[in-house]
Amino acid sequence: DVKVTQSSRYLVKRTGEKVFLECVQDMDHENMFWYRQDPGLGLRLIYFSYDVKMKEKGDIPEGYSVSREKKERFSLILESASTNQTSMYLCASSLRGPRTDTQYFGPGTRLTVL
Amino acid sequence: GQNIDQPTEMTATEGAIVQINCTYQTSGFNGLFWYQQHAGEAPTFLSYNVLDGLEEKGRFSSFLSRSKGYSYLLLKELQMKDSASYLCAVRDRRYSTLTFGKGTMLLVSP
């Protein structure tokens, strides 16, 4: 069974703080993704990575950065948190390949920025 | 880019059949996924279509017409636990990333 875990289910931070969201998968997946989910807007892709030390911008990368130092771990960084980054953050992973790249999601981190 | 449309909400009765539609416009189509998401939980994979036609998996089926930019998810013998949000997602040909629709909230009543 694919297991994607995220470091926290709930997180409360203050405006201006640096925030790290961690995601770990145990299925040796090459691809990893970070999304945010907001009511009325759906899931939106922030960043993704196809390999260690590799990253690509998604649809809404502004205000975020990522790090992938090991294959199983993909971190999302909010350099200076703002209230408009209050959201549910979801990490996903998948194998590489056109018929095998179903994305599997972690449980999500609900971040509140005060 | 991708543009994906699905109804915001639907209601149905336990034991009935419901069809959730999804239309898309895309610059590079490479497959369509359906996910289920219960409130407060992560999305879970339901089905995948890349060729035209119907894919059946138990009570759930998904249909794709690439020429019409159209898919539907069919849920039979509805159960209360099927109350959830259903997300349609289109895969991009170049990067294999997914673009999600805003989701359809399905409420199943007794």
Coordinates of C-alpha atoms in Angstrom, one line a residue:
Chain A
D1 CA 0.0 0.0 0.0
V2 CA 1.2 3.5 -0.9
K3 CA 1.9 5.6 2.1
V4 CA 2.3 9.4 1.9
T5 CA 2.7 11.1 5.3
Q6 CA 2.8 14.8 6.1
S7 CA 4.5 16.2 9.2
S8 CA 1.5 17.9 10.8
R9 CA -2.3 17.7 10.4
Y10 CA -2.8 21.2 11.8
L11 CA -0.4 24.1 12.1
V12 CA -0.8 27.7 13.3
K13 CA 1.8 30.3 12.5
R14 CA 2.2 34.0 12.7
T15 CA 2.6 36.4 9.7
G16 CA 6.2 36.7 8.7
E17 CA 7.3 33.3 10.1
K18 CA 9.2 30.8 8.0
V19 CA 7.2 27.6 7.7
F20 CA 8.3 24.2 6.7
L21 CA 5.8 21.5 5.5
E22 CA 7.3 18.0 5.2
C23 CA 6.1 15.2 3.0
V24 CA 7.5 11.6 3.0
Q25 CA 6.5 8.7 0.8
D26 CA 7.6 5.1 1.3
M27 CA 7.0 3.7 -2.2
D28 CA 10.1 4.8 -4.1
H29 CA 8.1 7.2 -6.3
E30 CA 10.0 9.5 -8.5
N31 CA 7.4 12.2 -8.7
M32 CA 6.2 14.4 -5.9
F33 CA 3.8 17.3 -5.8
W34 CA 2.5 20.0 -3.5
Y35 CA -1.0 21.4 -3.8
R36 CA -3.1 23.8 -1.9
Q37 CA -6.9 23.4 -1.6
D38 CA -9.3 26.3 -1.0
P39 CA -13.1 26.4 -1.0
G40 CA -14.4 27.3 -4.4
L41 CA -11.0 27.1 -6.0
G42 CA -10.2 23.4 -5.8
L43 CA -6.8 21.9 -5.8
R44 CA -4.0 24.0 -7.3
L45 CA -0.5 22.9 -8.0
I46 CA 2.3 24.9 -6.3
Y47 CA 5.5 23.0 -7.2
F48 CA 6.5 19.5 -8.3
S49 CA 9.6 17.4 -8.6
Y50 CA 10.5 14.5 -10.9
D51 CA 13.8 13.6 -9.2
V52 CA 16.1 14.4 -6.4
K53 CA 17.3 18.1 -6.4
M54 CA 14.9 18.8 -9.3
K55 CA 11.9 21.2 -9.0
E56 CA 9.4 22.7 -11.4
K57 CA 7.0 25.6 -10.8
G58 CA 3.3 24.7 -10.9
D59 CA 0.4 27.1 -11.4
I60 CA 0.8 29.2 -8.2
P61 CA 4.5 29.1 -7.0
E62 CA 4.6 32.7 -5.7
G63 CA 5.5 32.9 -2.0
Y64 CA 6.7 29.3 -1.9
S65 CA 9.8 27.3 -2.4
V66 CA 10.6 23.6 -2.3
S67 CA 13.5 21.3 -1.5
R68 CA 14.1 17.7 -2.5
E69 CA 17.3 16.4 -1.1
K70 CA 16.2 12.8 -0.9
K71 CA 13.9 10.8 -3.1
E72 CA 11.4 10.0 -0.4
R73 CA 11.1 13.6 1.0
F74 CA 9.7 16.7 -0.5
S75 CA 9.5 19.9 1.6
L76 CA 7.4 23.0 1.0
I77 CA 8.7 26.2 2.4
L78 CA 6.9 29.5 3.1
E79 CA 9.7 32.0 3.4
S80 CA 7.5 34.6 5.1
A81 CA 4.0 33.4 5.8
S82 CA 1.1 35.6 5.0
T83 CA -2.6 35.4 5.9
N84 CA -3.5 34.6 2.3
Q85 CA -1.5 31.4 2.6
T86 CA -4.0 30.0 5.1
S87 CA -5.1 26.9 3.4
M88 CA -5.1 23.1 3.3
Y89 CA -1.8 21.8 1.8
L90 CA -1.7 18.4 0.2
C91 CA 1.3 16.4 -0.9
A92 CA 1.1 13.7 -3.5
S93 CA 3.5 11.2 -5.1
S94 CA 3.5 9.0 -8.2
L95 CA 5.6 6.6 -10.2
R96 CA 7.1 7.9 -13.4
G97 CA 5.3 6.6 -16.6
P98 CA 2.2 7.3 -18.6
R99 CA 0.1 4.5 -17.2
T100 CA 1.5 4.3 -13.8
D101 CA 1.5 7.9 -12.7
T102 CA -1.6 7.8 -10.5
Q103 CA -1.1 10.3 -7.8
Y104 CA -1.5 9.2 -4.2
F105 CA -2.2 11.9 -1.6
G106 CA -1.1 12.5 1.9
P107 CA -3.6 13.4 4.7
G108 CA -3.0 17.1 4.3
T109 CA -1.9 19.9 6.6
R110 CA -4.3 22.6 7.5
L111 CA -2.2 25.7 7.9
T112 CA -3.6 28.9 9.6
V113 CA -1.5 32.0 9.4
L114 CA -2.5 34.7 12.0
Chain B
G1 CA -3.6 25.6 -20.3
Q2 CA -6.5 23.5 -19.0
N3 CA -10.1 24.5 -18.3
I4 CA -12.2 22.0 -16.4
D5 CA -15.9 22.3 -15.6
Q6 CA -18.1 20.1 -13.3
P7 CA -21.3 20.8 -11.4
T8 CA -20.8 22.3 -7.9
E9 CA -23.3 20.1 -6.1
M10 CA -25.6 17.2 -6.7
T11 CA -28.1 15.3 -4.6
A12 CA -29.3 11.7 -4.9
T13 CA -31.1 9.1 -3.0
E14 CA -29.7 5.9 -1.5
G15 CA -29.9 3.0 -3.9
A16 CA -30.2 5.3 -7.0
I17 CA -27.7 5.9 -9.9
V18 CA -26.0 9.3 -10.3
Q19 CA -23.9 10.6 -13.2
I20 CA -21.4 13.4 -12.6
N21 CA -20.2 15.2 -15.7
C22 CA -16.9 16.8 -16.5
T23 CA -16.0 18.9 -19.5
Y24 CA -12.6 20.1 -20.3
Q25 CA -10.6 22.2 -22.8
T26 CA -6.9 21.5 -23.0
S27 CA -3.9 22.2 -25.0
G28 CA -2.5 18.8 -24.5
F29 CA -4.6 16.0 -23.2
N30 CA -3.0 12.9 -21.9
G31 CA -5.6 11.2 -19.7
L32 CA -8.4 11.9 -17.2
F33 CA -8.7 10.9 -13.6
W34 CA -11.5 10.8 -11.1
Y35 CA -10.8 11.1 -7.4
Q36 CA -13.1 10.9 -4.4
Q37 CA -12.6 13.2 -1.4
H38 CA -14.5 12.9 1.9
A39 CA -14.7 16.0 4.1
G40 CA -11.4 16.6 5.9
E41 CA -9.6 13.8 4.1
A42 CA -7.2 13.4 1.2
P43 CA -8.4 12.6 -2.3
T44 CA -8.3 8.9 -3.2
F45 CA -8.0 7.6 -6.7
L46 CA -11.2 6.2 -8.4
S47 CA -10.6 5.8 -12.1
Y48 CA -8.5 6.6 -15.1
N49 CA -9.4 7.0 -18.8
V50 CA -7.0 7.8 -21.6
L51 CA -8.9 6.1 -24.5
D52 CA -12.6 6.7 -25.5
G53 CA -15.1 4.4 -23.9
L54 CA -16.2 3.1 -20.5
E55 CA -14.1 1.8 -17.7
E56 CA -16.0 -0.2 -15.1
K57 CA -14.9 -0.9 -11.6
G58 CA -17.5 -2.3 -9.3
R59 CA -20.2 0.3 -8.6
F60 CA -18.2 3.0 -10.3
S61 CA -17.8 3.5 -14.0
S62 CA -16.1 6.3 -15.9
F63 CA -16.6 7.3 -19.5
L64 CA -14.4 9.4 -21.8
S65 CA -15.0 11.1 -25.2
R66 CA -11.9 12.8 -26.3
S67 CA -13.5 14.4 -29.4
K68 CA -16.1 16.1 -27.2
G69 CA -13.8 16.9 -24.3
Y70 CA -16.3 15.1 -22.0
S71 CA -16.2 12.6 -19.2
Y72 CA -18.6 11.3 -16.7
L73 CA -18.4 9.3 -13.5
L74 CA -21.4 6.9 -12.9
L75 CA -22.1 5.7 -9.4
K76 CA -24.6 2.9 -9.1
E77 CA -26.5 1.5 -6.0
L78 CA -25.6 4.7 -4.1
Q79 CA -24.8 4.3 -0.4
M80 CA -24.6 7.0 2.3
K81 CA -20.9 6.6 2.4
D82 CA -20.7 7.9 -1.2
S83 CA -21.5 11.4 0.1
A84 CA -18.2 13.1 -0.8
S85 CA -16.7 15.5 -3.3
Y86 CA -15.7 14.0 -6.7
L87 CA -12.8 15.6 -8.5
C88 CA -12.2 15.4 -12.2
A89 CA -8.5 15.9 -13.2
V90 CA -6.9 16.2 -16.6
R91 CA -3.3 15.2 -17.2
D92 CA -1.0 17.4 -19.2
R93 CA 0.8 15.8 -22.1
R94 CA 4.1 17.6 -21.5
Y95 CA 4.7 17.3 -17.8
S96 CA 2.2 14.6 -16.7
T97 CA 0.9 17.0 -14.1
L98 CA -2.8 17.1 -13.2
T99 CA -5.1 20.0 -13.4
F100 CA -8.2 19.5 -11.2
G101 CA -11.7 20.7 -11.6
K102 CA -13.3 22.4 -8.5
G103 CA -15.1 19.3 -7.6
T104 CA -18.7 18.1 -7.3
M105 CA -20.1 17.7 -3.8
L106 CA -22.5 14.8 -3.9
L107 CA -25.0 14.4 -1.0
V108 CA -26.7 11.0 -0.7
S109 CA -29.9 11.1 1.4
P110 CA -31.9 8.1 2.8

